[in-house]
Backbone as a printed PyTorch tensor [residue, N CA C, xyz], in Angstrom:
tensor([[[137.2670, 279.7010,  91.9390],
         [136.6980, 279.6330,  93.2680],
         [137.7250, 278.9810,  94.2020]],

        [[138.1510, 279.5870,  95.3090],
         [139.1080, 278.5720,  96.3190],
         [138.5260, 277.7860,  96.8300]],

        [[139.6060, 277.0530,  97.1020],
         [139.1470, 275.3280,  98.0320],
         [138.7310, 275.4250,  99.0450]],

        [[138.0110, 274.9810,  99.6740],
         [137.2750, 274.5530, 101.0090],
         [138.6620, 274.0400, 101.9150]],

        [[138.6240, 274.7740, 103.1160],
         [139.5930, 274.0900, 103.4030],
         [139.5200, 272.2670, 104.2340]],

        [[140.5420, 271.4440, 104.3480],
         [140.6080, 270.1940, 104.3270],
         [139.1700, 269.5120, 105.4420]],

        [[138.8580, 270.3090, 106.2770],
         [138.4550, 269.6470, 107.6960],
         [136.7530, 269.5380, 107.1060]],

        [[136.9290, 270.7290, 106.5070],
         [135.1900, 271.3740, 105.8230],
         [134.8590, 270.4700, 104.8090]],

        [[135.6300, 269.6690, 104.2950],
         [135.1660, 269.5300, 103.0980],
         [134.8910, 267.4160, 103.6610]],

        [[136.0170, 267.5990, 104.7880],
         [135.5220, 265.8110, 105.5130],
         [134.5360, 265.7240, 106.0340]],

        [[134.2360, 266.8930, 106.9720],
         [132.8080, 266.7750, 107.5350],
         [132.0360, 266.9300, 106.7840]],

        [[131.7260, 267.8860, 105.9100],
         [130.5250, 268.0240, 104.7790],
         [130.6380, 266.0750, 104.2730]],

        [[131.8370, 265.4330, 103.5040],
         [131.5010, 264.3600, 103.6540],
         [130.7940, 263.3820, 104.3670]],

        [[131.0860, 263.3010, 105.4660],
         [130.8040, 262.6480, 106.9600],
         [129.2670, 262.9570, 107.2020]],

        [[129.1250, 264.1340, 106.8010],
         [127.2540, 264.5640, 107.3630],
         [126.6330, 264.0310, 105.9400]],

        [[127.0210, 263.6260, 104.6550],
         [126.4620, 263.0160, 103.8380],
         [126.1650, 261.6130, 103.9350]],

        [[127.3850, 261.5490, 104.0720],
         [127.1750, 259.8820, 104.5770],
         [126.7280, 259.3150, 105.5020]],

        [[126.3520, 260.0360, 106.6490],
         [125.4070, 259.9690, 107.8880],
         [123.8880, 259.8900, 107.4050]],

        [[123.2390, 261.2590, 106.6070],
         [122.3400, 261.0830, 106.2720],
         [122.1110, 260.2750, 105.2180]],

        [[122.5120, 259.6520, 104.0690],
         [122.4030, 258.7570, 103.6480],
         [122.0120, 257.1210, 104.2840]],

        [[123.0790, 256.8960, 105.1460],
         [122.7250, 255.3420, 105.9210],
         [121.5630, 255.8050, 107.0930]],

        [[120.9340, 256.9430, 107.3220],
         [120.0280, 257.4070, 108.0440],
         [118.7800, 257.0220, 107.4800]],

        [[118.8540, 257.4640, 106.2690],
         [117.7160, 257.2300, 105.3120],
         [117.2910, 255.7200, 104.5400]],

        [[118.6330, 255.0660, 104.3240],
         [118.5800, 253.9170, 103.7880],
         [118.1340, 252.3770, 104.8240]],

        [[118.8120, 252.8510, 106.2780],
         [118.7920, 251.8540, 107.2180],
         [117.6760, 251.5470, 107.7230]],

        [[116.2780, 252.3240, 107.4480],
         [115.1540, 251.6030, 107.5450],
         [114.6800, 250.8290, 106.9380]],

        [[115.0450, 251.0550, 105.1050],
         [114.7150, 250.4200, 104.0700],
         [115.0510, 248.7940, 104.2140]],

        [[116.5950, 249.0620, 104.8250],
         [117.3670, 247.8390, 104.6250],
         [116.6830, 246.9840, 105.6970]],

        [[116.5580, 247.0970, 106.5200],
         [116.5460, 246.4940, 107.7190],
         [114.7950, 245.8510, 107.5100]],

        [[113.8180, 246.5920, 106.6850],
         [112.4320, 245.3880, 105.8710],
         [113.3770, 244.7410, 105.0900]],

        [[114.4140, 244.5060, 104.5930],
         [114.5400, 243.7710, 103.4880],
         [115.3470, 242.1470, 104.1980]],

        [[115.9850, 242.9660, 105.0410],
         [116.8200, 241.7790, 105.5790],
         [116.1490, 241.2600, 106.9460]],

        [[115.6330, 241.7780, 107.8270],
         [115.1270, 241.1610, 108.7660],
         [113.2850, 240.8020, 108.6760]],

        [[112.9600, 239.8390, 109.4670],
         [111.1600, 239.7450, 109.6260],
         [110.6820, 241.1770, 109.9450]],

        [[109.2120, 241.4530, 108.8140],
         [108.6390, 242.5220, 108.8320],
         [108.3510, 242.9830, 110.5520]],

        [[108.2440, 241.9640, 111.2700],
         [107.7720, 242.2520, 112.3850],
         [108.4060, 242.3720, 113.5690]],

        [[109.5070, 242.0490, 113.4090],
         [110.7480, 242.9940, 113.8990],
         [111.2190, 244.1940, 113.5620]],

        [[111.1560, 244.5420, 112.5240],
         [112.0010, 245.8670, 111.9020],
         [110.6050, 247.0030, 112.6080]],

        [[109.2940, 246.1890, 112.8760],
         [108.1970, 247.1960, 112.8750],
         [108.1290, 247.5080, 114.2320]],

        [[108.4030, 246.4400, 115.0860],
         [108.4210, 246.3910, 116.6080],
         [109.5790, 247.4350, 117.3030]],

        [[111.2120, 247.5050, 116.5700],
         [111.5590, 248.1530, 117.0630],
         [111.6130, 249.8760, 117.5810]],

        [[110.5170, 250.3430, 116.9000],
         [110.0360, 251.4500, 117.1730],
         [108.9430, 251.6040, 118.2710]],

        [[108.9830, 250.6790, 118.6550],
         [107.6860, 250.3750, 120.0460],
         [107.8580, 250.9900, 121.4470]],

        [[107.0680, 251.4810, 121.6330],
         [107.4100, 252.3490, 123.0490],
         [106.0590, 252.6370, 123.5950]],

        [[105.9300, 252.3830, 124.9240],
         [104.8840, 252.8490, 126.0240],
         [104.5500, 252.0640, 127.2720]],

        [[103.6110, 252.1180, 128.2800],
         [103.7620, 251.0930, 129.1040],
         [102.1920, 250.1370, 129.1570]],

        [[101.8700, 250.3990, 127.8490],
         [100.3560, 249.1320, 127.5350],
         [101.6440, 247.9540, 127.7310]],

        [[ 99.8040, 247.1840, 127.9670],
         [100.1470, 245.6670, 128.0670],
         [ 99.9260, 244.8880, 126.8350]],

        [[101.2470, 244.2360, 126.7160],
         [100.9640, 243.4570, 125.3860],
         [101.2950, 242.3580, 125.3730]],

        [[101.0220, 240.9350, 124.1870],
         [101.4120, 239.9710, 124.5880],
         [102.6310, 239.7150, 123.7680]],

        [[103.1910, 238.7750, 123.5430],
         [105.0320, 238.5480, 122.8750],
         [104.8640, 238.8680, 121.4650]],

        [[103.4370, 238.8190, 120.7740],
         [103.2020, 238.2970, 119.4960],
         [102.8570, 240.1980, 118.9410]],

        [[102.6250, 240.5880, 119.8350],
         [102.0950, 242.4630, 119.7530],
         [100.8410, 242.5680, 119.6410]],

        [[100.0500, 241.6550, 120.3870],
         [ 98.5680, 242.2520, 120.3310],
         [ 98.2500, 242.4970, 122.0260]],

        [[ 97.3450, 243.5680, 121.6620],
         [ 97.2810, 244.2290, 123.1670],
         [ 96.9390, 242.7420, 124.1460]],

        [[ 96.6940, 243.1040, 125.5270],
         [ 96.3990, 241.8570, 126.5090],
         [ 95.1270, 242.8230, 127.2410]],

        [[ 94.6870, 242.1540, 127.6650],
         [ 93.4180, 242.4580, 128.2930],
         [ 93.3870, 242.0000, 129.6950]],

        [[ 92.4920, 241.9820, 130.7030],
         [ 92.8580, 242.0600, 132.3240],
         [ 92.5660, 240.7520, 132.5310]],

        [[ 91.8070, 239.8050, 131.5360],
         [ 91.4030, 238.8220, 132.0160],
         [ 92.8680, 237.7720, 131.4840]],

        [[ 93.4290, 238.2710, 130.6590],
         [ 94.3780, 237.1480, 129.4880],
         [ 95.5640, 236.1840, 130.7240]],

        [[ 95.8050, 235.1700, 130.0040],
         [ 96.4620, 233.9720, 130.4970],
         [ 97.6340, 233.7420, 130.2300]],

        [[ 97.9740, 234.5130, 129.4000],
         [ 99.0290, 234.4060, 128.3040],
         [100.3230, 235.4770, 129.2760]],

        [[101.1630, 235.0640, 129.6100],
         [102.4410, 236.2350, 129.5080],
         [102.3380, 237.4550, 128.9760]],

        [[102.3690, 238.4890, 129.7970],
         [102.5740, 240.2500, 129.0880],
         [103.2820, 241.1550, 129.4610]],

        [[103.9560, 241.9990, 128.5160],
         [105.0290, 242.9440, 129.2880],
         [104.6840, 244.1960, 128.3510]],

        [[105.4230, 245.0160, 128.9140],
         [105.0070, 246.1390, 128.4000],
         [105.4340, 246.5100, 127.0130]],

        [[104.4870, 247.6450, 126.0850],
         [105.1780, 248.0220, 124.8920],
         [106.3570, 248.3030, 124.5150]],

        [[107.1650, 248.3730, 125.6880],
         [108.4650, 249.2770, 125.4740],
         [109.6520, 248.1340, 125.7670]],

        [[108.9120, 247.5320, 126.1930],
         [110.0360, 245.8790, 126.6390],
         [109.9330, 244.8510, 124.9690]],

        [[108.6880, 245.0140, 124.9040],
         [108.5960, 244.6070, 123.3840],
         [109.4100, 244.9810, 122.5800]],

        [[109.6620, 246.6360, 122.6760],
         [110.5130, 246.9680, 121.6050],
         [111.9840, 246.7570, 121.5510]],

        [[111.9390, 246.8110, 122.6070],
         [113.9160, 246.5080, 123.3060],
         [113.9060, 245.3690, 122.8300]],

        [[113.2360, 244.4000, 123.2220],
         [113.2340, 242.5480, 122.6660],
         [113.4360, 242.3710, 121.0190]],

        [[113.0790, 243.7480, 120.4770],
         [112.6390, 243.4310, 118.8430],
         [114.1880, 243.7080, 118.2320]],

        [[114.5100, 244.8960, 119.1720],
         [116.5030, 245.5910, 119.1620],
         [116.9230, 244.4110, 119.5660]],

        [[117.1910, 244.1040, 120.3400],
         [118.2170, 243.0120, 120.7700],
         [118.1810, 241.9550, 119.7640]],

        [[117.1200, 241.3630, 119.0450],
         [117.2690, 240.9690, 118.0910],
         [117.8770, 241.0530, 116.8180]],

        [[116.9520, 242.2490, 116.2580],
         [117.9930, 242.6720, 115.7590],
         [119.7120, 243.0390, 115.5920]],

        [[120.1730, 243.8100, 116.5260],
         [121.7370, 243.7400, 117.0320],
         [121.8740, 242.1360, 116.9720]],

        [[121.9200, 241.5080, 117.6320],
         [121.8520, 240.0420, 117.6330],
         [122.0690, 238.9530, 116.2510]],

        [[120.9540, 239.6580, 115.6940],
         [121.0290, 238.8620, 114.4150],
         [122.3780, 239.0570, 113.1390]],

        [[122.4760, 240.4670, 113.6590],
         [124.0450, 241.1790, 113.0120],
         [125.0800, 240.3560, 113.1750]],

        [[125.1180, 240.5500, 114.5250],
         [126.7260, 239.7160, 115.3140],
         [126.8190, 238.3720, 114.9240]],

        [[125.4910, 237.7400, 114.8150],
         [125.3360, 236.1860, 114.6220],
         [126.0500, 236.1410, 112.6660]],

        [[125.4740, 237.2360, 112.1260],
         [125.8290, 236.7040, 110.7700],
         [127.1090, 237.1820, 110.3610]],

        [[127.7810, 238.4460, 111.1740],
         [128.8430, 238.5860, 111.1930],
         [130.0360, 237.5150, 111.3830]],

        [[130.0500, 237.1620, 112.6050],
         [130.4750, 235.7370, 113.2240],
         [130.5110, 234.7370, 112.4300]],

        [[129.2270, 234.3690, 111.4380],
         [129.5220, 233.0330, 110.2120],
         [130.5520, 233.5540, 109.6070]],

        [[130.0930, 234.8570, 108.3880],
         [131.1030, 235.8140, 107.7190],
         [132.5280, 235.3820, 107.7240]],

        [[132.8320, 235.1420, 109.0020],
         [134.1370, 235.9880, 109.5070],
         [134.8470, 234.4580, 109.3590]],

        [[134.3780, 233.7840, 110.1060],
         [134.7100, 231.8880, 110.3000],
         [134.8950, 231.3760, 108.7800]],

        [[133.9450, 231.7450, 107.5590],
         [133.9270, 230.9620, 106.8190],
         [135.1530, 230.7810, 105.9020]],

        [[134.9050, 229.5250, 105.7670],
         [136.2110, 229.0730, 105.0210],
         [136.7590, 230.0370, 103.9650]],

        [[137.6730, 230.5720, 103.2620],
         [138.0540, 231.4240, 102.4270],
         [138.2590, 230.7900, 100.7030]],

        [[138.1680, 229.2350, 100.6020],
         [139.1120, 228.6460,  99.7690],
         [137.7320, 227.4010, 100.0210]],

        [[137.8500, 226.3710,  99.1370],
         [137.0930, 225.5010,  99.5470],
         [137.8050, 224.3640,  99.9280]],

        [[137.9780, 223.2740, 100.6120],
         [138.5460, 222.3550, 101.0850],
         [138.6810, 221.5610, 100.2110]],

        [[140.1170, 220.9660,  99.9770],
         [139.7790, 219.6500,  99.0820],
         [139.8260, 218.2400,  99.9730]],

        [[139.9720, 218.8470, 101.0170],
         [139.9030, 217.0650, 102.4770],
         [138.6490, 216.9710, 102.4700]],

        [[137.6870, 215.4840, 101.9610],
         [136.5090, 214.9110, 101.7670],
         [136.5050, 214.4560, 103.2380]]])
């Protein structure tokens, strides 16, 4: 059978490995972040809700923004929480110190 030529055979790679971290990056993201973030960031509409995700009602006292601001708040977190642990990652010592 002849070879695929070079370009066909990276992209066929490339679209595997796309759908793979497509499929996996929901999984990961319950494992490593609060259930209730990973659940929020799929949030979208313009109900009123309160910070915690329960609807608000006309009479409530409490701060409310919309479903879809919720969800952006739940992303930014997320992204956020990346960069933050990236950033330790990156700083941490390589070797352990022997200066007490």
């Amino acid at each position: 059978m002849p070879r695929l030529p070079l370009v066909t055979e990276r992209l066929a790679l490339f679209a595997t490995l796309l759908a793979t971290f497509g499929e996996l990056h929901p999984a990961c993201d319950h494992w490593v972040q609060g259930s209730k973030t990973a659940s929020r960031k799929r949030m979208y509409g313009e109900d009123l809700v309160h910070a915690d995700g329960t609807p608000a009602t006309e009479d409530s006292t409490r701060p409310t923004m919309t479903t879809s601001t919720l969800g952006r708040r739940a992303v930014a977190c997320h992204v956020a929480s990346l960069g933050l642990e990236a950033e330790r990652t990156r700083r941490a010592p390589r070797f352990p110190s022997s200066v007490a």
